[in-house]
Short mmCIF file of N, CA and C in Angstrom, two decimals:
data_model
loop_
_atom_site.label_atom_id
_atom_site.label_comp_id
_atom_site.label_asym_id
_atom_site.label_seq_id
_atom_site.Cartn_x
_atom_site.Cartn_y
_atom_site.Cartn_z
N UNK A 1 -48.70 -193.97 -31.83
CA UNK A 1 -48.30 -192.67 -32.36
C UNK A 1 -49.47 -192.10 -33.17
N UNK A 2 -49.81 -190.84 -32.92
CA UNK A 2 -50.91 -190.19 -33.62
C UNK A 2 -50.39 -189.46 -34.86
N UNK A 3 -51.07 -189.69 -35.98
CA UNK A 3 -50.69 -189.01 -37.22
C UNK A 3 -51.45 -187.69 -37.28
N UNK A 4 -50.76 -186.57 -37.51
CA UNK A 4 -51.45 -185.27 -37.58
C UNK A 4 -52.51 -185.27 -38.69
N UNK A 5 -53.61 -184.58 -38.42
CA UNK A 5 -54.73 -184.53 -39.37
C UNK A 5 -54.30 -183.96 -40.71
N UNK A 6 -53.43 -182.93 -40.71
CA UNK A 6 -53.03 -182.34 -41.98
C UNK A 6 -52.25 -183.32 -42.84
N UNK A 7 -51.54 -184.25 -42.21
CA UNK A 7 -50.82 -185.28 -42.97
C UNK A 7 -51.81 -186.28 -43.56
N UNK A 8 -52.80 -186.68 -42.77
CA UNK A 8 -53.81 -187.63 -43.26
C UNK A 8 -54.60 -187.07 -44.44
N UNK A 9 -54.82 -185.76 -44.46
CA UNK A 9 -55.64 -185.15 -45.50
C UNK A 9 -54.86 -184.79 -46.75
N UNK A 10 -53.55 -184.99 -46.73
CA UNK A 10 -52.76 -184.66 -47.91
C UNK A 10 -53.05 -185.64 -49.04
N UNK A 11 -53.16 -185.10 -50.22
CA UNK A 11 -53.38 -185.94 -51.40
C UNK A 11 -52.10 -186.65 -51.79
N UNK A 12 -52.24 -187.86 -52.29
CA UNK A 12 -51.15 -188.60 -52.89
C UNK A 12 -51.67 -189.13 -54.21
N UNK A 13 -50.78 -189.56 -55.09
CA UNK A 13 -51.22 -189.99 -56.42
C UNK A 13 -52.16 -191.18 -56.38
N UNK A 14 -52.03 -192.04 -55.37
CA UNK A 14 -52.90 -193.21 -55.30
C UNK A 14 -54.05 -193.03 -54.32
N UNK A 15 -54.23 -191.82 -53.82
CA UNK A 15 -55.36 -191.56 -52.92
C UNK A 15 -56.66 -191.77 -53.68
N UNK A 16 -57.58 -192.55 -53.08
CA UNK A 16 -58.90 -192.72 -53.69
C UNK A 16 -59.77 -191.56 -53.24
N UNK A 17 -60.27 -190.83 -54.20
CA UNK A 17 -61.13 -189.68 -53.94
C UNK A 17 -62.57 -190.15 -54.04
N UNK A 18 -63.34 -189.92 -52.98
CA UNK A 18 -64.72 -190.39 -52.89
C UNK A 18 -65.65 -189.18 -52.92
N UNK A 19 -66.62 -189.22 -53.83
CA UNK A 19 -67.58 -188.13 -53.99
C UNK A 19 -68.99 -188.70 -53.98
N UNK A 20 -69.95 -187.87 -53.60
CA UNK A 20 -71.34 -188.31 -53.52
C UNK A 20 -72.24 -187.34 -54.27
N UNK A 21 -73.18 -187.91 -55.00
CA UNK A 21 -74.19 -187.11 -55.70
C UNK A 21 -75.56 -187.50 -55.16
N UNK A 22 -76.35 -186.50 -54.77
CA UNK A 22 -77.69 -186.71 -54.23
C UNK A 22 -78.69 -186.20 -55.25
N UNK A 23 -79.53 -187.11 -55.77
CA UNK A 23 -80.56 -186.75 -56.75
C UNK A 23 -81.93 -186.80 -56.09
N UNK A 24 -82.71 -185.74 -56.29
CA UNK A 24 -84.08 -185.68 -55.79
C UNK A 24 -85.04 -185.88 -56.96
N UNK A 25 -86.25 -186.37 -56.66
CA UNK A 25 -87.21 -186.68 -57.71
C UNK A 25 -88.56 -186.03 -57.45
N UNK A 26 -89.18 -185.56 -58.53
CA UNK A 26 -90.55 -185.03 -58.43
C UNK A 26 -91.49 -186.22 -58.51
N UNK A 27 -92.63 -186.20 -57.87
CA UNK A 27 -93.18 -185.13 -57.04
C UNK A 27 -92.91 -185.34 -55.55
N UNK A 28 -92.11 -186.35 -55.16
CA UNK A 28 -91.97 -186.62 -53.73
C UNK A 28 -90.98 -185.70 -53.02
N UNK A 29 -89.98 -185.17 -53.74
CA UNK A 29 -88.99 -184.31 -53.10
C UNK A 29 -89.15 -182.83 -53.46
N UNK A 30 -89.78 -182.57 -54.56
CA UNK A 30 -90.05 -181.19 -54.98
C UNK A 30 -91.22 -181.21 -55.95
N UNK A 31 -91.88 -180.10 -56.08
CA UNK A 31 -93.02 -179.99 -56.97
C UNK A 31 -92.54 -179.95 -58.42
N UNK A 32 -93.16 -180.73 -59.27
CA UNK A 32 -92.78 -180.76 -60.69
C UNK A 32 -92.98 -179.40 -61.35
N UNK A 33 -93.87 -178.58 -60.79
CA UNK A 33 -94.12 -177.25 -61.35
C UNK A 33 -93.09 -176.22 -60.90
N UNK A 34 -92.29 -176.55 -59.90
CA UNK A 34 -91.30 -175.63 -59.36
C UNK A 34 -90.03 -175.69 -60.20
N UNK A 35 -89.86 -174.72 -61.08
CA UNK A 35 -88.70 -174.71 -61.98
C UNK A 35 -87.43 -174.22 -61.28
N UNK A 36 -87.58 -173.68 -60.06
CA UNK A 36 -86.41 -173.17 -59.34
C UNK A 36 -85.88 -174.17 -58.31
N UNK A 37 -86.53 -175.32 -58.18
CA UNK A 37 -86.12 -176.30 -57.16
C UNK A 37 -84.74 -176.88 -57.48
N UNK A 38 -83.94 -177.04 -56.43
CA UNK A 38 -82.65 -177.72 -56.58
C UNK A 38 -82.92 -179.21 -56.56
N UNK A 39 -82.51 -179.89 -57.62
CA UNK A 39 -82.82 -181.31 -57.75
C UNK A 39 -81.58 -182.20 -57.61
N UNK A 40 -80.39 -181.58 -57.48
CA UNK A 40 -79.16 -182.36 -57.44
C UNK A 40 -78.15 -181.64 -56.55
N UNK A 41 -77.51 -182.40 -55.68
CA UNK A 41 -76.45 -181.88 -54.80
C UNK A 41 -75.23 -182.77 -54.96
N UNK A 42 -74.05 -182.16 -54.90
CA UNK A 42 -72.80 -182.93 -54.97
C UNK A 42 -71.94 -182.59 -53.75
N UNK A 43 -71.36 -183.65 -53.12
CA UNK A 43 -70.58 -183.48 -51.91
C UNK A 43 -69.27 -184.26 -51.99
N UNK A 44 -68.27 -183.75 -51.29
CA UNK A 44 -66.98 -184.42 -51.17
C UNK A 44 -66.44 -184.15 -49.77
N UNK A 45 -65.81 -185.14 -49.17
CA UNK A 45 -65.29 -185.02 -47.81
C UNK A 45 -63.91 -184.38 -47.83
N UNK A 46 -63.88 -183.07 -47.91
CA UNK A 46 -62.59 -182.38 -47.90
C UNK A 46 -62.53 -181.31 -48.95
N UNK A 47 -61.31 -180.88 -49.27
CA UNK A 47 -61.11 -179.84 -50.28
C UNK A 47 -60.01 -180.29 -51.23
N UNK A 48 -59.81 -179.50 -52.26
CA UNK A 48 -58.76 -179.84 -53.22
C UNK A 48 -57.44 -179.18 -52.82
N UNK A 49 -56.47 -179.20 -53.71
CA UNK A 49 -55.16 -178.63 -53.42
C UNK A 49 -55.19 -177.13 -53.20
N UNK A 50 -56.27 -176.47 -53.55
CA UNK A 50 -56.42 -175.03 -53.36
C UNK A 50 -57.31 -174.72 -52.17
N UNK A 51 -57.62 -175.72 -51.36
CA UNK A 51 -58.54 -175.58 -50.22
C UNK A 51 -59.89 -175.03 -50.64
N UNK A 52 -60.38 -175.52 -51.77
CA UNK A 52 -61.68 -175.14 -52.29
C UNK A 52 -62.47 -176.40 -52.56
N UNK A 53 -63.70 -176.22 -53.03
CA UNK A 53 -64.51 -177.38 -53.40
C UNK A 53 -63.82 -178.17 -54.50
N UNK A 54 -64.05 -179.47 -54.53
CA UNK A 54 -63.41 -180.36 -55.50
C UNK A 54 -64.11 -180.28 -56.86
N UNK A 55 -63.32 -180.35 -57.91
CA UNK A 55 -63.88 -180.36 -59.27
C UNK A 55 -63.51 -181.70 -59.91
N UNK A 56 -64.52 -182.42 -60.40
CA UNK A 56 -64.32 -183.71 -61.07
C UNK A 56 -65.23 -183.75 -62.29
N UNK A 57 -64.65 -184.07 -63.43
CA UNK A 57 -65.36 -184.12 -64.71
C UNK A 57 -66.08 -182.79 -64.98
N UNK A 58 -65.45 -181.70 -64.55
CA UNK A 58 -66.01 -180.37 -64.78
C UNK A 58 -67.14 -179.99 -63.84
N UNK A 59 -67.48 -180.86 -62.87
CA UNK A 59 -68.57 -180.59 -61.94
C UNK A 59 -68.01 -180.34 -60.55
N UNK A 60 -68.61 -179.41 -59.83
CA UNK A 60 -68.13 -179.04 -58.50
C UNK A 60 -68.81 -179.86 -57.43
N UNK A 61 -68.00 -180.43 -56.54
CA UNK A 61 -68.48 -181.18 -55.37
C UNK A 61 -68.17 -180.35 -54.13
N UNK A 62 -69.20 -179.94 -53.42
CA UNK A 62 -69.03 -179.08 -52.26
C UNK A 62 -68.33 -179.82 -51.12
N UNK A 63 -67.42 -179.11 -50.48
CA UNK A 63 -66.69 -179.68 -49.36
C UNK A 63 -67.60 -179.73 -48.13
N UNK A 64 -67.84 -180.93 -47.64
CA UNK A 64 -68.63 -181.12 -46.43
C UNK A 64 -68.14 -182.41 -45.77
N UNK A 65 -67.91 -182.34 -44.48
CA UNK A 65 -67.41 -183.53 -43.78
C UNK A 65 -68.46 -184.63 -43.84
N UNK A 66 -68.04 -185.81 -44.26
CA UNK A 66 -68.96 -186.95 -44.33
C UNK A 66 -68.20 -188.24 -44.06
N UNK A 67 -68.94 -189.24 -43.65
CA UNK A 67 -68.37 -190.55 -43.35
C UNK A 67 -69.26 -191.61 -43.97
N UNK A 68 -68.67 -192.50 -44.74
CA UNK A 68 -69.41 -193.57 -45.40
C UNK A 68 -68.98 -194.91 -44.81
N UNK A 69 -69.95 -195.69 -44.35
CA UNK A 69 -69.67 -197.00 -43.75
C UNK A 69 -70.55 -198.06 -44.42
N UNK A 70 -70.01 -199.28 -44.54
CA UNK A 70 -70.82 -200.41 -44.96
C UNK A 70 -70.99 -200.59 -46.45
N UNK A 71 -70.14 -199.96 -47.26
CA UNK A 71 -70.24 -200.14 -48.72
C UNK A 71 -69.61 -201.44 -49.18
N UNK A 72 -68.90 -202.11 -48.28
CA UNK A 72 -68.20 -203.34 -48.66
C UNK A 72 -69.23 -204.41 -49.04
N UNK A 73 -68.88 -205.20 -50.04
CA UNK A 73 -69.73 -206.32 -50.44
C UNK A 73 -68.90 -207.59 -50.37
N UNK A 74 -69.55 -208.68 -50.05
CA UNK A 74 -68.86 -209.95 -49.95
C UNK A 74 -69.60 -211.03 -50.73
N UNK A 75 -69.25 -212.26 -50.46
CA UNK A 75 -69.88 -213.35 -51.17
C UNK A 75 -71.14 -213.83 -50.49
N UNK A 76 -71.47 -213.25 -49.33
CA UNK A 76 -72.69 -213.68 -48.66
C UNK A 76 -73.90 -213.11 -49.38
N UNK A 77 -75.07 -213.54 -49.00
CA UNK A 77 -76.29 -213.15 -49.71
C UNK A 77 -76.93 -211.90 -49.14
N UNK A 78 -76.37 -211.34 -48.09
CA UNK A 78 -76.94 -210.14 -47.48
C UNK A 78 -76.52 -208.92 -48.29
N UNK A 79 -77.51 -208.11 -48.69
CA UNK A 79 -77.22 -206.91 -49.45
C UNK A 79 -76.66 -205.84 -48.52
N UNK A 80 -75.74 -205.05 -49.05
CA UNK A 80 -75.16 -203.97 -48.26
C UNK A 80 -76.22 -202.92 -47.95
N UNK A 81 -76.19 -202.44 -46.70
CA UNK A 81 -77.05 -201.32 -46.27
C UNK A 81 -76.12 -200.28 -45.65
N UNK A 82 -75.40 -199.55 -46.52
CA UNK A 82 -74.43 -198.59 -45.99
C UNK A 82 -75.10 -197.44 -45.25
N UNK A 83 -74.31 -196.79 -44.42
CA UNK A 83 -74.75 -195.60 -43.71
C UNK A 83 -73.89 -194.44 -44.17
N UNK A 84 -74.51 -193.34 -44.50
CA UNK A 84 -73.82 -192.14 -44.95
C UNK A 84 -74.15 -191.02 -43.96
N UNK A 85 -73.12 -190.49 -43.32
CA UNK A 85 -73.30 -189.47 -42.29
C UNK A 85 -72.61 -188.19 -42.73
N UNK A 86 -73.36 -187.09 -42.73
CA UNK A 86 -72.84 -185.78 -43.13
C UNK A 86 -72.78 -184.85 -41.93
N UNK A 87 -71.83 -183.93 -41.96
CA UNK A 87 -71.80 -182.87 -40.96
C UNK A 87 -73.01 -181.97 -41.19
N UNK A 88 -73.65 -181.56 -40.11
CA UNK A 88 -74.82 -180.70 -40.22
C UNK A 88 -74.64 -179.43 -39.39
N UNK A 89 -73.38 -179.09 -39.10
CA UNK A 89 -73.13 -177.94 -38.24
C UNK A 89 -73.60 -176.63 -38.85
N UNK A 90 -73.58 -176.52 -40.14
CA UNK A 90 -74.09 -175.31 -40.81
C UNK A 90 -75.56 -175.42 -41.14
N UNK A 91 -76.18 -176.54 -40.81
CA UNK A 91 -77.60 -176.73 -41.09
C UNK A 91 -77.90 -177.09 -42.53
N UNK A 92 -76.88 -177.47 -43.30
CA UNK A 92 -77.07 -177.79 -44.72
C UNK A 92 -78.14 -178.86 -44.92
N UNK A 93 -78.00 -179.97 -44.21
CA UNK A 93 -78.95 -181.07 -44.43
C UNK A 93 -80.30 -180.82 -43.77
N UNK A 94 -80.31 -180.10 -42.67
CA UNK A 94 -81.60 -179.75 -42.06
C UNK A 94 -82.40 -178.87 -43.02
N UNK A 95 -81.71 -178.00 -43.75
CA UNK A 95 -82.38 -177.14 -44.73
C UNK A 95 -82.94 -177.97 -45.88
N UNK A 96 -82.13 -178.91 -46.39
CA UNK A 96 -82.60 -179.78 -47.48
C UNK A 96 -83.80 -180.60 -47.02
N UNK A 97 -83.72 -181.17 -45.81
CA UNK A 97 -84.83 -181.96 -45.28
C UNK A 97 -86.09 -181.11 -45.11
N UNK A 98 -85.93 -179.89 -44.63
CA UNK A 98 -87.09 -179.01 -44.43
C UNK A 98 -87.78 -178.70 -45.76
N UNK A 99 -86.98 -178.46 -46.81
CA UNK A 99 -87.57 -178.18 -48.13
C UNK A 99 -88.32 -179.39 -48.67
N UNK A 100 -87.73 -180.57 -48.52
CA UNK A 100 -88.37 -181.80 -49.00
C UNK A 100 -89.63 -182.10 -48.21
N UNK A 101 -89.57 -181.91 -46.90
CA UNK A 101 -90.72 -182.21 -46.04
C UNK A 101 -91.87 -181.24 -46.23
N UNK A 102 -91.61 -180.07 -46.82
CA UNK A 102 -92.70 -179.16 -47.17
C UNK A 102 -93.53 -179.74 -48.30
N UNK A 103 -92.89 -180.48 -49.20
CA UNK A 103 -93.58 -181.09 -50.34
C UNK A 103 -94.25 -182.39 -49.92
N UNK A 104 -93.51 -183.25 -49.24
CA UNK A 104 -94.04 -184.53 -48.74
C UNK A 104 -93.71 -184.63 -47.26
N UNK A 105 -94.67 -184.34 -46.38
CA UNK A 105 -94.39 -184.34 -44.94
C UNK A 105 -93.77 -185.67 -44.46
N UNK A 106 -92.75 -185.54 -43.62
CA UNK A 106 -92.04 -186.66 -43.00
C UNK A 106 -91.34 -187.57 -44.01
N UNK A 107 -91.06 -187.06 -45.20
CA UNK A 107 -90.35 -187.86 -46.19
C UNK A 107 -88.89 -188.06 -45.81
N UNK A 108 -88.23 -187.01 -45.34
CA UNK A 108 -86.83 -187.08 -44.90
C UNK A 108 -85.89 -187.69 -45.94
N UNK A 109 -86.11 -187.33 -47.20
CA UNK A 109 -85.29 -187.76 -48.33
C UNK A 109 -85.42 -189.24 -48.69
N UNK A 110 -86.44 -189.91 -48.20
CA UNK A 110 -86.65 -191.31 -48.60
C UNK A 110 -86.79 -191.38 -50.12
N UNK A 111 -86.18 -192.40 -50.69
CA UNK A 111 -86.18 -192.70 -52.12
C UNK A 111 -85.39 -191.69 -52.95
N UNK A 112 -84.65 -190.79 -52.30
CA UNK A 112 -83.69 -189.98 -53.04
C UNK A 112 -82.51 -190.89 -53.40
N UNK A 113 -81.83 -190.57 -54.47
CA UNK A 113 -80.76 -191.44 -54.96
C UNK A 113 -79.39 -190.88 -54.57
N UNK A 114 -78.54 -191.75 -54.06
CA UNK A 114 -77.15 -191.40 -53.74
C UNK A 114 -76.25 -192.19 -54.68
N UNK A 115 -75.38 -191.47 -55.40
CA UNK A 115 -74.40 -192.12 -56.26
C UNK A 115 -73.02 -191.87 -55.67
N UNK A 116 -72.33 -192.94 -55.38
CA UNK A 116 -70.96 -192.86 -54.85
C UNK A 116 -70.01 -192.94 -56.04
N UNK A 117 -69.20 -191.89 -56.21
CA UNK A 117 -68.25 -191.83 -57.33
C UNK A 117 -66.84 -191.84 -56.75
N UNK A 118 -65.94 -192.58 -57.40
CA UNK A 118 -64.57 -192.67 -56.91
C UNK A 118 -63.58 -192.63 -58.07
N UNK A 119 -62.46 -191.95 -57.81
CA UNK A 119 -61.36 -191.91 -58.76
C UNK A 119 -60.07 -191.75 -57.95
N UNK A 120 -58.95 -191.73 -58.64
CA UNK A 120 -57.66 -191.51 -57.97
C UNK A 120 -57.25 -190.05 -58.12
N UNK A 121 -56.48 -189.56 -57.17
CA UNK A 121 -56.04 -188.16 -57.19
C UNK A 121 -55.29 -187.83 -58.47
N UNK A 122 -54.59 -188.79 -59.04
CA UNK A 122 -53.81 -188.53 -60.25
C UNK A 122 -54.67 -188.21 -61.46
N UNK A 123 -55.98 -188.49 -61.38
CA UNK A 123 -56.86 -188.23 -62.52
C UNK A 123 -57.78 -187.03 -62.31
N UNK A 124 -57.62 -186.32 -61.18
CA UNK A 124 -58.48 -185.17 -60.91
C UNK A 124 -58.27 -184.05 -61.92
N UNK A 125 -59.30 -183.25 -62.12
CA UNK A 125 -59.23 -182.11 -63.04
C UNK A 125 -58.11 -181.16 -62.62
N UNK A 126 -57.48 -180.55 -63.60
CA UNK A 126 -56.34 -179.66 -63.33
C UNK A 126 -56.76 -178.43 -62.53
N UNK A 127 -58.04 -178.05 -62.57
CA UNK A 127 -58.52 -176.88 -61.84
C UNK A 127 -58.41 -177.03 -60.33
N UNK A 128 -58.14 -178.23 -59.85
CA UNK A 128 -58.01 -178.48 -58.41
C UNK A 128 -56.66 -178.10 -57.84
N UNK A 129 -55.71 -177.74 -58.69
CA UNK A 129 -54.33 -177.58 -58.23
C UNK A 129 -53.77 -176.21 -58.61
N UNK A 130 -52.75 -175.76 -57.84
CA UNK A 130 -52.10 -174.49 -58.18
C UNK A 130 -51.53 -174.54 -59.60
N UNK A 131 -51.63 -173.44 -60.30
CA UNK A 131 -51.14 -173.29 -61.68
C UNK A 131 -51.78 -174.29 -62.64
N UNK A 132 -52.89 -174.88 -62.23
CA UNK A 132 -53.64 -175.87 -63.04
C UNK A 132 -52.74 -177.01 -63.52
N UNK A 133 -51.88 -177.47 -62.61
CA UNK A 133 -51.01 -178.62 -62.92
C UNK A 133 -51.25 -179.67 -61.84
N UNK A 134 -51.71 -180.85 -62.25
CA UNK A 134 -51.90 -181.96 -61.32
C UNK A 134 -50.54 -182.59 -61.05
N UNK A 135 -50.00 -182.42 -59.83
CA UNK A 135 -48.66 -182.94 -59.54
C UNK A 135 -48.60 -184.46 -59.43
N UNK A 136 -49.74 -185.12 -59.41
CA UNK A 136 -49.77 -186.56 -59.21
C UNK A 136 -49.89 -187.36 -60.50
N UNK A 137 -50.27 -186.70 -61.59
CA UNK A 137 -50.45 -187.42 -62.84
C UNK A 137 -51.14 -186.55 -63.86
N UNK A 138 -51.80 -187.21 -64.81
CA UNK A 138 -52.48 -186.51 -65.89
C UNK A 138 -53.98 -186.58 -65.68
N UNK A 139 -54.67 -185.44 -65.65
CA UNK A 139 -56.12 -185.47 -65.48
C UNK A 139 -56.77 -186.33 -66.57
N UNK A 140 -57.71 -187.16 -66.16
CA UNK A 140 -58.43 -188.01 -67.10
C UNK A 140 -59.79 -188.34 -66.51
N UNK A 141 -60.82 -187.69 -67.04
CA UNK A 141 -62.18 -187.85 -66.50
C UNK A 141 -62.76 -189.23 -66.76
N UNK A 142 -62.15 -190.00 -67.64
CA UNK A 142 -62.68 -191.35 -67.93
C UNK A 142 -62.16 -192.40 -66.95
N UNK A 143 -61.11 -192.07 -66.21
CA UNK A 143 -60.52 -193.03 -65.28
C UNK A 143 -61.25 -192.94 -63.94
N UNK A 144 -62.04 -193.95 -63.65
CA UNK A 144 -62.79 -193.95 -62.40
C UNK A 144 -63.19 -195.37 -62.05
N UNK A 145 -63.54 -195.57 -60.80
CA UNK A 145 -64.11 -196.84 -60.38
C UNK A 145 -65.60 -196.83 -60.72
N UNK A 146 -66.21 -197.99 -60.76
CA UNK A 146 -67.64 -198.06 -61.07
C UNK A 146 -68.45 -197.27 -60.05
N UNK A 147 -69.45 -196.54 -60.55
CA UNK A 147 -70.36 -195.83 -59.66
C UNK A 147 -71.18 -196.84 -58.86
N UNK A 148 -71.45 -196.51 -57.62
CA UNK A 148 -72.32 -197.33 -56.77
C UNK A 148 -73.58 -196.51 -56.51
N UNK A 149 -74.72 -197.06 -56.90
CA UNK A 149 -75.98 -196.32 -56.79
C UNK A 149 -76.86 -196.95 -55.71
N UNK A 150 -77.28 -196.11 -54.78
CA UNK A 150 -78.15 -196.53 -53.68
C UNK A 150 -79.29 -195.53 -53.55
N UNK A 151 -80.36 -195.94 -52.90
CA UNK A 151 -81.46 -195.05 -52.57
C UNK A 151 -81.49 -194.88 -51.06
N UNK A 152 -81.96 -193.73 -50.61
CA UNK A 152 -82.08 -193.50 -49.17
C UNK A 152 -83.30 -194.25 -48.66
N UNK A 153 -83.08 -195.15 -47.71
CA UNK A 153 -84.16 -195.92 -47.12
C UNK A 153 -84.81 -195.15 -45.97
N UNK A 154 -83.96 -194.54 -45.13
CA UNK A 154 -84.50 -193.78 -44.02
C UNK A 154 -83.44 -192.87 -43.42
N UNK A 155 -83.92 -191.83 -42.76
CA UNK A 155 -83.03 -190.97 -41.98
C UNK A 155 -82.80 -191.67 -40.65
N UNK A 156 -81.54 -191.82 -40.25
CA UNK A 156 -81.21 -192.49 -39.00
C UNK A 156 -81.16 -191.48 -37.86
N UNK A 157 -80.52 -190.35 -38.11
CA UNK A 157 -80.40 -189.33 -37.07
C UNK A 157 -80.25 -187.96 -37.72
N UNK A 158 -80.81 -186.96 -37.06
CA UNK A 158 -80.61 -185.57 -37.47
C UNK A 158 -80.53 -184.73 -36.21
N UNK A 159 -79.42 -184.02 -36.06
CA UNK A 159 -79.29 -183.05 -34.99
C UNK A 159 -78.45 -181.89 -35.51
N UNK A 160 -78.02 -181.00 -34.62
CA UNK A 160 -77.29 -179.83 -35.11
C UNK A 160 -75.83 -180.13 -35.42
N UNK A 161 -75.40 -181.37 -35.26
CA UNK A 161 -74.03 -181.76 -35.59
C UNK A 161 -73.93 -182.68 -36.80
N UNK A 162 -74.82 -183.68 -36.88
CA UNK A 162 -74.74 -184.65 -37.98
C UNK A 162 -76.13 -184.97 -38.53
N UNK A 163 -76.12 -185.50 -39.72
CA UNK A 163 -77.34 -186.04 -40.33
C UNK A 163 -76.94 -187.34 -41.01
N UNK A 164 -77.57 -188.44 -40.63
CA UNK A 164 -77.16 -189.76 -41.08
C UNK A 164 -78.31 -190.47 -41.78
N UNK A 165 -77.99 -191.21 -42.85
CA UNK A 165 -78.99 -191.91 -43.63
C UNK A 165 -78.59 -193.36 -43.85
N UNK A 166 -79.58 -194.26 -43.87
CA UNK A 166 -79.36 -195.65 -44.25
C UNK A 166 -79.68 -195.77 -45.73
N UNK A 167 -78.78 -196.38 -46.48
CA UNK A 167 -78.94 -196.54 -47.92
C UNK A 167 -79.22 -198.00 -48.26
N UNK A 168 -79.96 -198.21 -49.35
CA UNK A 168 -80.24 -199.56 -49.83
C UNK A 168 -80.23 -199.56 -51.35
N UNK A 169 -80.02 -200.73 -51.92
CA UNK A 169 -80.27 -200.88 -53.35
C UNK A 169 -81.78 -200.79 -53.56
N UNK A 170 -82.22 -200.34 -54.72
CA UNK A 170 -83.65 -200.10 -54.93
C UNK A 170 -84.50 -201.36 -54.72
N UNK A 171 -83.94 -202.53 -54.95
CA UNK A 171 -84.70 -203.77 -54.78
C UNK A 171 -84.82 -204.16 -53.31
N UNK A 172 -84.07 -203.49 -52.43
CA UNK A 172 -84.01 -203.87 -51.02
C UNK A 172 -84.83 -202.95 -50.10
N UNK A 173 -85.75 -202.15 -50.66
CA UNK A 173 -86.58 -201.27 -49.84
C UNK A 173 -87.47 -202.08 -48.91
N UNK A 174 -87.65 -201.57 -47.68
CA UNK A 174 -88.48 -202.27 -46.70
C UNK A 174 -89.92 -202.39 -47.17
N UNK A 175 -90.40 -201.41 -47.93
CA UNK A 175 -91.81 -201.40 -48.36
C UNK A 175 -92.01 -202.01 -49.74
N UNK A 176 -90.95 -202.55 -50.34
CA UNK A 176 -91.06 -203.11 -51.68
C UNK A 176 -91.35 -204.60 -51.60
N UNK A 177 -92.40 -205.04 -52.29
CA UNK A 177 -92.75 -206.45 -52.34
C UNK A 177 -92.64 -206.95 -53.77
N UNK A 178 -92.07 -208.13 -53.93
CA UNK A 178 -91.93 -208.73 -55.25
C UNK A 178 -92.73 -210.02 -55.28
N UNK A 179 -93.43 -210.39 -56.33
CA UNK A 179 -93.53 -209.57 -57.54
C UNK A 179 -94.41 -208.36 -57.29
N UNK A 180 -94.17 -207.29 -58.04
CA UNK A 180 -94.92 -206.07 -57.84
C UNK A 180 -96.32 -206.16 -58.42
N UNK A 181 -96.53 -207.08 -59.35
CA UNK A 181 -97.84 -207.25 -59.94
C UNK A 181 -98.52 -208.46 -59.32
N UNK A 182 -99.76 -208.31 -58.91
CA UNK A 182 -100.46 -209.42 -58.28
C UNK A 182 -100.82 -210.46 -59.35
N UNK A 183 -100.53 -211.72 -59.04
CA UNK A 183 -100.83 -212.81 -59.97
C UNK A 183 -102.18 -213.41 -59.55
N UNK A 184 -103.11 -213.43 -60.46
CA UNK A 184 -104.44 -213.98 -60.17
C UNK A 184 -104.78 -215.07 -61.17
N UNK A 185 -105.87 -215.82 -60.88
CA UNK A 185 -106.24 -216.99 -61.68
C UNK A 185 -106.54 -216.64 -63.13
N UNK A 186 -107.11 -215.47 -63.39
CA UNK A 186 -107.42 -215.13 -64.79
C UNK A 186 -106.16 -214.94 -65.63
N UNK A 187 -105.00 -214.64 -64.98
CA UNK A 187 -103.74 -214.47 -65.71
C UNK A 187 -102.88 -215.73 -65.64
N UNK A 188 -103.05 -216.49 -64.55
CA UNK A 188 -102.26 -217.69 -64.35
C UNK A 188 -103.13 -218.70 -63.61
N UNK A 189 -103.80 -219.61 -64.34
CA UNK A 189 -104.81 -220.50 -63.75
C UNK A 189 -104.34 -221.36 -62.59
N UNK A 190 -103.08 -221.64 -62.47
CA UNK A 190 -102.59 -222.53 -61.42
C UNK A 190 -102.49 -221.86 -60.05
N UNK A 191 -102.74 -220.55 -59.95
CA UNK A 191 -102.49 -219.86 -58.68
C UNK A 191 -103.64 -219.93 -57.69
N UNK A 192 -104.83 -220.35 -58.09
CA UNK A 192 -105.92 -220.43 -57.13
C UNK A 192 -107.27 -220.17 -57.80
N UNK A 193 -108.25 -219.87 -56.97
CA UNK A 193 -109.60 -219.72 -57.51
C UNK A 193 -110.05 -218.28 -57.68
N UNK A 194 -109.30 -217.33 -57.10
CA UNK A 194 -109.71 -215.94 -57.19
C UNK A 194 -109.50 -215.41 -58.61
N UNK A 195 -110.49 -214.75 -59.15
CA UNK A 195 -110.41 -214.17 -60.49
C UNK A 195 -110.48 -212.67 -60.37
N UNK A 196 -109.50 -211.96 -60.95
CA UNK A 196 -109.46 -210.50 -60.94
C UNK A 196 -110.49 -209.99 -61.95
N UNK A 197 -111.38 -209.12 -61.51
CA UNK A 197 -112.43 -208.59 -62.39
C UNK A 197 -112.07 -207.22 -62.84
#
């Protein structure tokens, strides 16, 4: 039996609301001298009770279809490498990528930060509902699940329908080597004969 889409999208008091914040950093995503650059984007997969963008903690999250996979963590030693896929039918992400690539060619949002924010529908801001009354509970901006912070490792796909990114924890970057500081004999005599001059 198929459940109608409008039923699946209806809010309930225990619905987990998932939001994403994209942070860009100078000088790789925008010029530090550019005071008009957009440095932060907020997204949510859907709309609120008024069929508008979602408001959480007084901040607006733009409605854009997105799918998040692979955020689950287990007891194994493999770090999660989630994939975040956004709708690109309006060219939203192609535009963001084009602006970033003007500053750093072929960057494609690498090392931009994605913060996954989650709360329950019962704690959403009252501005999301008709007559500013949350029918599921009492708005409370302090009630939320822990934020999950990832960095964009690479763009997986970009076309006129979707834009998908692979995310990693900052310590799990493909180009990151630990220790970050080279250990030489002048700092640690047991490591060999080479002396850093």
